[in-house]
Short mmCIF file of C-alpha atoms in Angstrom, two decimals:
data_model
loop_
_atom_site.label_atom_id
_atom_site.label_comp_id
_atom_site.label_asym_id
_atom_site.label_seq_id
_atom_site.Cartn_x
_atom_site.Cartn_y
_atom_site.Cartn_z
CA MET A 631 -0.21 -0.05 -0.24
CA TYR A 632 2.72 2.35 0.94
CA LYS A 633 5.71 2.82 -1.19
CA ILE A 634 9.10 3.91 -0.71
CA LYS A 635 8.44 7.22 -2.61
CA ASP A 636 5.81 7.98 0.53
CA TYR A 637 8.56 7.29 3.08
CA LEU A 638 11.19 9.34 1.11
CA ASN A 639 8.69 12.17 0.61
CA ARG A 640 7.62 11.95 4.19
CA GLY A 641 10.93 12.31 5.36
CA MET A 642 11.71 15.52 3.45
CA ARG A 643 8.81 16.94 5.31
CA MET A 644 9.96 15.96 8.57
CA ALA A 645 13.38 17.47 7.57
CA ASN A 646 11.69 20.60 6.97
CA ASN A 647 9.13 20.73 9.87
CA ASN A 648 12.25 20.14 12.27
CA LEU A 649 14.54 22.73 10.82
CA ARG A 650 11.68 25.39 9.55
CA PRO A 651 8.98 24.77 12.53
CA LYS A 652 7.39 27.93 11.55
CA HIS A 653 6.86 27.05 8.03
CA LYS A 654 5.39 23.27 8.21
CA LYS A 655 4.46 21.32 5.65
CA LEU A 656 2.02 18.26 6.76
CA SER A 657 1.87 14.89 5.52
CA THR A 658 -1.50 13.62 6.64
CA ILE A 659 -4.80 15.29 7.62
CA MET A 660 -7.36 13.00 9.15
CA LEU A 661 -10.72 14.83 9.07
CA TYR A 662 -12.94 13.34 11.58
CA ALA A 663 -15.59 15.40 9.14
CA THR A 664 -18.70 14.06 11.24
CA ASP A 665 -20.03 12.32 14.56
CA ARG A 666 -22.91 10.85 12.83
CA CYS A 667 -22.45 6.93 12.61
CA ASN A 668 -24.75 4.38 11.38
CA SER A 669 -22.88 1.68 13.78
CA LYS A 670 -23.07 1.32 17.53
CA CYS A 671 -19.78 -0.05 18.44
CA LYS A 672 -19.01 -1.40 21.90
CA HIS A 673 -15.09 -0.11 21.07
CA CYS A 674 -16.38 3.57 20.03
CA TYR A 675 -19.25 5.88 21.27
CA ILE A 676 -18.60 8.55 18.86
CA TRP A 677 -22.10 7.32 17.29
CA ALA A 678 -23.81 8.34 20.78
CA LYS A 679 -22.33 12.18 21.08
CA LYS A 680 -24.87 14.80 21.10
CA PRO A 681 -25.50 17.29 19.80
CA LYS A 682 -24.28 15.95 16.30
CA MET A 683 -21.54 18.22 14.54
CA HIS A 684 -19.50 18.03 11.25
CA LEU A 685 -17.19 20.28 9.48
CA SER A 686 -18.50 22.14 6.92
CA PHE A 687 -17.85 22.16 3.43
CA GLU A 688 -16.27 25.64 3.39
CA THR A 689 -13.67 24.68 6.16
CA ILE A 690 -12.78 21.85 4.42
CA LYS A 691 -12.13 23.78 1.38
CA ASP A 692 -10.08 26.32 3.27
CA ILE A 693 -8.16 23.20 4.80
CA ILE A 694 -7.13 21.88 1.42
CA ASN A 695 -6.02 25.79 0.41
CA SER A 696 -3.94 25.98 3.37
CA PRO A 697 -0.46 27.08 2.97
CA VAL A 698 0.39 24.03 4.98
CA VAL A 699 -1.25 21.45 2.42
CA SER A 700 0.86 20.48 -0.33
CA LYS A 701 -0.06 18.38 -3.46
CA ASP A 702 1.49 15.26 -1.58
CA THR A 703 -0.72 15.91 1.51
CA VAL A 704 -2.75 13.08 1.83
CA ILE A 705 -6.54 13.96 3.54
CA GLY A 706 -8.23 11.04 5.20
CA LEU A 707 -11.84 11.10 5.41
CA GLU A 708 -13.81 9.38 8.23
CA GLY A 709 -16.12 10.31 11.13
CA GLY A 710 -18.24 8.66 12.43
CA GLU A 711 -18.99 7.39 9.31
CA PHE A 712 -18.04 10.16 6.57
CA LEU A 713 -20.60 9.23 4.47
CA MET A 714 -23.43 10.16 6.90
CA HIS A 715 -21.80 13.98 6.49
CA PRO A 716 -24.42 16.37 4.95
CA GLU A 717 -22.37 17.25 2.34
CA ALA A 718 -20.32 14.37 1.56
CA GLU A 719 -20.57 14.32 -1.90
CA LYS A 720 -20.03 17.94 -2.05
CA ILE A 721 -16.81 17.45 -0.48
CA LEU A 722 -15.73 14.62 -2.63
CA ASP A 723 -16.32 16.04 -6.00
CA TYR A 724 -14.33 18.99 -4.61
CA LEU A 725 -11.60 16.99 -3.58
CA SER A 726 -11.73 14.88 -6.56
CA LYS A 727 -11.17 17.90 -8.73
CA HIS A 728 -8.94 19.77 -6.64
CA HIS A 729 -7.06 17.78 -4.20
CA PRO A 730 -7.29 14.18 -5.64
CA LYS A 731 -5.06 12.51 -3.09
CA PHE A 732 -7.42 11.39 -0.44
CA ASP A 733 -8.45 8.27 1.30
CA LEU A 734 -11.78 7.19 2.20
CA LEU A 735 -12.66 5.14 5.53
CA SER A 736 -15.86 3.54 5.60
CA ASN A 737 -17.60 0.80 7.54
CA ALA A 738 -19.58 0.04 4.16
CA VAL A 739 -23.19 -0.01 6.06
CA ALA A 740 -24.11 2.15 3.04
CA ASP A 741 -22.49 -0.14 0.46
CA ASP A 742 -24.63 0.91 -2.22
CA LYS A 743 -23.64 4.61 -1.81
CA LEU A 744 -20.09 4.02 -1.10
CA ILE A 745 -19.31 2.02 -3.88
CA ASP A 746 -21.12 4.77 -6.23
CA TYR A 747 -18.83 7.51 -4.63
CA CYS A 748 -15.86 5.25 -4.93
CA ARG A 749 -16.60 5.10 -8.77
CA LYS A 750 -17.23 8.60 -9.28
CA TYR A 751 -15.14 10.37 -7.18
CA LYS A 752 -12.02 7.74 -7.02
CA PRO A 753 -10.05 8.12 -3.73
CA LEU A 754 -6.84 6.97 -3.68
CA ARG A 755 -7.08 4.26 -1.11
CA LEU A 756 -10.57 2.62 0.27
CA PHE A 757 -9.93 1.47 4.13
CA LEU A 758 -13.13 -0.77 5.08
CA SER A 759 -13.32 -1.88 9.02
CA LEU A 760 -13.78 -5.52 9.76
CA ASP A 761 -13.75 -7.05 13.23
CA GLY A 762 -14.03 -10.70 12.08
CA PRO A 763 -16.96 -13.04 11.27
CA ARG A 764 -20.17 -12.06 10.99
CA ASP A 765 -21.24 -12.89 14.64
CA THR A 766 -18.43 -11.16 16.02
CA TYR A 767 -19.09 -8.05 13.59
CA GLU A 768 -22.80 -7.80 14.94
CA ASN A 769 -21.81 -8.35 18.55
CA MET A 770 -18.97 -5.24 18.55
CA ARG A 771 -21.02 -2.91 15.97
CA GLY A 772 -24.54 -3.81 17.30
CA ILE A 773 -25.47 -4.02 13.74
CA ASP A 774 -25.65 -6.40 10.72
CA ALA A 775 -23.31 -5.36 7.93
CA TYR A 776 -20.78 -8.07 7.75
CA ASN A 777 -22.03 -9.20 4.20
CA LYS A 778 -22.11 -5.65 2.87
CA VAL A 779 -18.53 -5.03 3.82
CA ILE A 780 -17.55 -8.34 1.68
CA ARG A 781 -19.77 -6.81 -1.11
CA VAL A 782 -17.89 -3.70 -1.60
CA ILE A 783 -14.39 -5.99 -1.11
CA GLU A 784 -15.86 -8.04 -4.13
CA THR A 785 -17.05 -5.14 -6.07
CA LEU A 786 -14.31 -2.74 -6.21
CA LYS A 787 -11.13 -4.71 -5.22
CA ASN A 788 -9.97 -4.49 -9.14
CA GLU A 789 -10.68 -0.68 -9.16
CA LEU A 790 -8.96 0.86 -6.38
CA PRO A 791 -6.39 0.14 -3.55
CA ILE A 792 -8.68 -1.44 -0.36
CA SER A 793 -6.94 -2.34 3.02
CA VAL A 794 -9.28 -4.26 5.64
CA MET A 795 -8.95 -2.74 8.93
CA PHE A 796 -8.99 -5.05 11.91
CA THR A 797 -8.42 -3.82 15.51
CA LEU A 798 -7.66 -6.36 18.09
CA THR A 799 -10.02 -5.19 21.17
CA PRO A 800 -10.94 -6.76 24.23
CA PHE A 801 -14.53 -8.16 22.21
CA ASN A 802 -12.52 -10.12 19.69
CA ASN A 803 -9.61 -12.28 19.21
CA PHE A 804 -6.92 -14.01 16.99
CA ALA A 805 -9.44 -16.53 15.55
CA ASP A 806 -11.52 -12.99 14.28
CA MET A 807 -8.62 -11.84 12.98
CA LYS A 808 -7.56 -15.05 11.39
CA HIS A 809 -10.97 -15.14 9.73
CA VAL A 810 -10.27 -11.26 8.27
CA ALA A 811 -6.93 -12.40 7.06
CA ASN A 812 -8.14 -15.33 5.15
CA VAL A 813 -11.16 -12.72 3.64
CA CYS A 814 -7.87 -10.76 2.49
CA LYS A 815 -6.07 -13.59 1.39
CA THR A 816 -8.91 -14.83 -0.73
CA HIS A 817 -9.59 -11.01 -2.45
CA ASP A 818 -5.97 -10.31 -2.80
CA ILE A 819 -6.22 -7.17 -0.65
CA ASP A 820 -3.99 -5.32 2.06
CA MET A 821 -4.77 -6.01 5.74
CA ARG A 822 -4.06 -3.24 8.57
CA ILE A 823 -3.70 -4.66 12.00
CA GLY A 824 -4.56 -2.19 14.89
CA ILE A 825 -4.23 -2.36 18.82
CA TYR A 826 -7.53 -1.02 20.67
CA ASN A 827 -6.60 2.15 22.84
CA CYS A 828 -9.19 4.13 24.74
CA MET A 829 -9.19 7.46 22.87
CA GLU A 830 -11.11 10.28 24.90
CA TYR A 831 -12.48 11.60 22.05
CA PHE A 832 -14.45 8.44 21.56
CA ASP A 833 -16.12 8.41 24.64
CA THR A 834 -15.34 4.84 25.40
CA GLN A 835 -17.35 3.57 28.12
CA GLU A 836 -15.70 3.10 31.84
CA ASP A 837 -16.76 -0.58 31.98
CA ASN A 838 -15.32 -1.38 28.39
CA LYS A 839 -12.01 0.42 29.14
CA SER A 840 -8.98 -1.98 28.89
CA THR A 841 -5.89 -0.54 29.79
CA SER A 842 -3.81 -3.24 27.54
CA LEU A 843 -4.23 -6.32 25.81
CA ASP A 844 -2.41 -9.21 27.68
CA TYR A 845 -1.37 -11.30 24.48
CA GLN A 846 2.40 -12.64 24.55
CA ILE A 847 4.71 -12.44 21.31
CA SER A 848 4.15 -16.30 21.14
CA ASP A 849 0.46 -15.76 20.67
CA ILE A 850 0.93 -13.76 17.50
CA PRO A 851 -0.24 -15.89 14.66
CA ASP A 852 2.14 -16.76 11.57
CA PHE A 853 -0.37 -15.25 9.30
CA VAL A 854 0.42 -11.95 10.33
CA HIS A 855 3.72 -12.21 8.52
CA ASP A 856 1.98 -12.30 5.43
CA PHE A 857 0.60 -8.64 5.79
CA SER A 858 3.52 -5.86 5.88
CA GLU A 859 4.06 -3.74 8.94
CA ASN A 860 1.75 -5.65 11.10
CA TYR A 861 4.10 -8.17 12.93
CA ASP A 862 6.46 -5.67 14.18
CA PHE A 863 4.09 -3.37 15.48
CA MET A 864 2.22 -6.66 17.54
CA ALA A 865 5.37 -7.85 18.59
CA LEU A 866 6.51 -4.28 19.86
CA TYR A 867 3.47 -3.79 21.65
CA THR A 868 4.30 -6.39 23.97
CA HIS A 869 7.68 -4.54 25.07
CA TYR A 870 5.90 -1.51 24.82
CA ARG A 871 2.98 -2.59 27.36
CA GLU A 872 5.63 -3.97 29.41
CA GLY A 873 7.13 -0.62 29.97
CA ASN A 874 10.21 -1.22 27.70
CA VAL A 875 10.05 0.26 24.33
CA LYS A 876 11.06 4.24 24.47
CA LEU A 877 10.57 6.01 20.87
CA THR A 878 10.27 9.63 20.31
CA CYS A 879 6.69 10.73 18.62
CA ASN A 880 7.54 12.28 15.27
CA SER A 881 4.58 12.36 13.45
CA ILE A 882 2.78 15.08 15.69
CA LYS A 883 4.75 17.72 13.77
CA ASP A 884 3.57 16.55 10.13
CA SER A 885 0.28 14.35 10.61
CA ILE A 886 -2.93 15.68 12.41
CA VAL A 887 -6.61 15.40 13.19
CA ILE A 888 -9.51 17.57 12.76
CA TYR A 889 -12.62 16.93 14.80
CA PRO A 890 -16.07 18.30 13.55
CA ASN A 891 -16.08 20.86 15.86
CA GLY A 892 -13.08 22.64 14.19
CA ASP A 893 -10.56 21.33 17.16
CA ILE A 894 -7.17 20.41 16.24
CA PRO A 895 -5.36 18.27 19.32
CA ILE A 896 -1.72 17.75 19.38
CA CYS A 897 -2.50 14.06 18.44
CA GLN A 898 -4.92 11.31 18.23
CA ASN A 899 -4.36 9.99 21.96
CA LYS A 900 -4.32 13.35 23.90
CA GLN A 901 -6.84 16.07 24.32
CA ILE A 902 -4.47 18.91 24.20
CA ILE A 903 -6.24 21.15 21.92
CA LEU A 904 -3.69 23.39 19.74
CA GLY A 905 -6.47 25.65 18.30
CA ASN A 906 -9.98 25.66 16.61
CA LEU A 907 -10.59 26.45 13.01
CA LYS A 908 -13.28 28.78 13.66
CA LYS A 909 -10.96 31.06 15.74
CA GLU A 910 -7.72 30.43 13.63
CA PRO A 911 -6.81 29.19 10.24
CA LEU A 912 -5.05 26.01 10.00
CA HIS A 913 -1.18 27.33 9.03
CA ASP A 914 -1.57 29.44 12.07
CA ILE A 915 -2.50 26.92 14.51
CA ILE A 916 0.27 24.69 12.94
CA ASN A 917 3.06 27.01 12.99
CA LYS A 918 2.45 29.37 16.00
CA LYS A 919 4.75 29.50 19.24
CA SER A 920 2.55 27.50 21.29
CA THR A 921 2.37 24.78 19.19
CA ILE A 922 5.99 24.69 18.19
CA GLU A 923 6.70 24.34 22.24
CA LEU A 924 3.85 21.86 22.94
CA HIS A 925 5.59 19.63 20.02
CA LYS A 926 8.89 20.00 21.48
CA LYS A 927 7.66 18.71 24.70
CA HIS A 928 5.80 15.78 23.63
CA GLN A 929 8.10 14.49 20.98
CA THR A 930 10.55 13.73 23.42
CA GLY A 931 8.57 13.39 26.63
CA CYS A 932 5.37 11.16 26.02
CA ASN A 933 5.90 7.62 24.97
CA GLU A 934 2.35 7.26 26.13
CA CYS A 935 0.44 5.74 23.37
CA TRP A 936 0.70 2.95 20.73
CA VAL A 937 -1.60 4.43 18.30
CA ASN A 938 -1.36 3.27 14.66
CA PHE A 939 -1.57 6.64 13.35
CA HIS A 940 1.80 7.96 15.29
CA ARG A 941 3.84 4.81 16.32
CA LYS A 942 3.79 2.98 12.86
CA TYR A 943 5.87 6.06 11.69
CA ASP A 944 8.01 6.03 14.63
CA VAL A 945 9.04 2.20 14.21
CA VAL A 946 9.67 2.75 10.59
CA LEU A 947 11.51 5.49 10.99
CA TYR A 948 13.97 4.51 13.79
CA ARG A 949 14.39 0.81 12.03
CA ASN A 950 15.39 2.26 8.67
CA LEU A 951 17.75 4.79 10.84
CA GLU A 952 19.45 1.64 11.94
CA LYS A 953 20.34 0.53 8.65
CA LEU A 954 21.95 3.85 8.22
CA LEU A 955 23.61 4.80 11.53
CA PRO A 956 25.36 3.38 14.40
CA LYS A 957 22.75 3.35 17.36
CA LYS A 958 24.94 6.16 19.44
CA VAL A 959 24.50 8.56 16.69
CA ILE A 960 20.72 7.92 16.41
CA HIS A 961 20.92 9.08 20.35
CA TRP A 962 22.72 11.76 20.00
CA TRP A 963 20.71 12.99 16.98
CA LYS A 964 17.19 12.00 18.03
CA GLY A 965 17.41 11.31 21.80
CA GLU A 966 17.49 8.24 23.94
CA TYR A 967 15.25 5.15 22.61
CA HIS A 968 15.25 1.48 22.92
CA TRP A 969 13.16 -1.62 21.75
CA SER A 970 13.20 -3.73 24.92
CA ALA A 971 14.41 -4.38 28.11
CA ASP A 972 18.04 -4.56 26.71
CA LYS A 973 18.56 -1.15 25.71
CA ASN A 974 21.59 -1.95 23.33
CA LYS A 975 19.43 -3.85 21.09
CA LYS A 976 18.91 -2.89 17.51
CA TYR A 977 15.63 -3.69 15.90
CA LYS A 978 16.42 -6.68 14.09
CA GLN A 979 18.12 -8.15 17.05
CA VAL A 980 14.59 -7.92 19.21
CA LEU A 981 12.53 -9.10 16.10
CA ARG A 982 14.68 -12.14 15.66
CA GLU A 983 14.48 -13.18 19.06
CA SER A 984 10.60 -12.41 18.97
CA GLU A 985 10.45 -14.85 16.34
CA LYS A 986 11.94 -17.65 17.87
#
């Protein structure tokens, strides 16, 4: 799904944002464009939020035309369920003409509309959520839409790149993951594995919260190796959960999320709000002094989550730096980091031991 060119371009933006913090360029903007949703998920209560809010078409248009957005900036459209946005088609039409580098995330409940919009407006990639077989899906999401997800895959798999997103939660298991992996192998599409996080924005219910998923490295199924950038993320999580992984957080400077009310948090996991689009333009929020100071503080001093949106980038960054530079040089440049309880081991050593 992601090519070497994508990582090189992002590396250039990272260098620019570090050297010119008042003139940043963004790699990814994930728009939580609406909190309307047609599922009732146990692991996310965005559907229960009141009053319902959404980013207007004009606000999204201003975002696309911001100086911090380049032609290479990837715009992600999600919610809630993006297709429930009252101006969804208008937004898709504008992006297809003025910023075609956009991804669409969906639960595929509105399968006919999703298929129609994908064919009309041609997103760069389509990301579909799938939690397991039909019974698991219905238990987790409160609706029976499993067959709709499969229908969208079967209909569009030869028309655009599709990734199926599986999140391992307290409500599903490795057997469910295997089912989703088999779906992806059958249709020759990508699979992205995430690990459940209790993000405040999603209003996760207190009695459903779980601070960690207690699987061991030996529990990770072999089929995970068949899909890139998943095994290491899952294996390293076990070290992270035990407090033995430390990585600086580098994506907060170039990848942001925007909430339906216009708030921009420092990251997906923390409710530290950098600013609001109703009060300030995007480029001012991203480049102002208070944001620069917060970025500096949390880049080196956080290490408090294992969220895909941020941490996968750090894993890729550090493992590639270790191919080029001695660990001491990386320490000097990026600050102290380590992959396991043995702080001297490199990424390859830790992963090799994990696979034994």
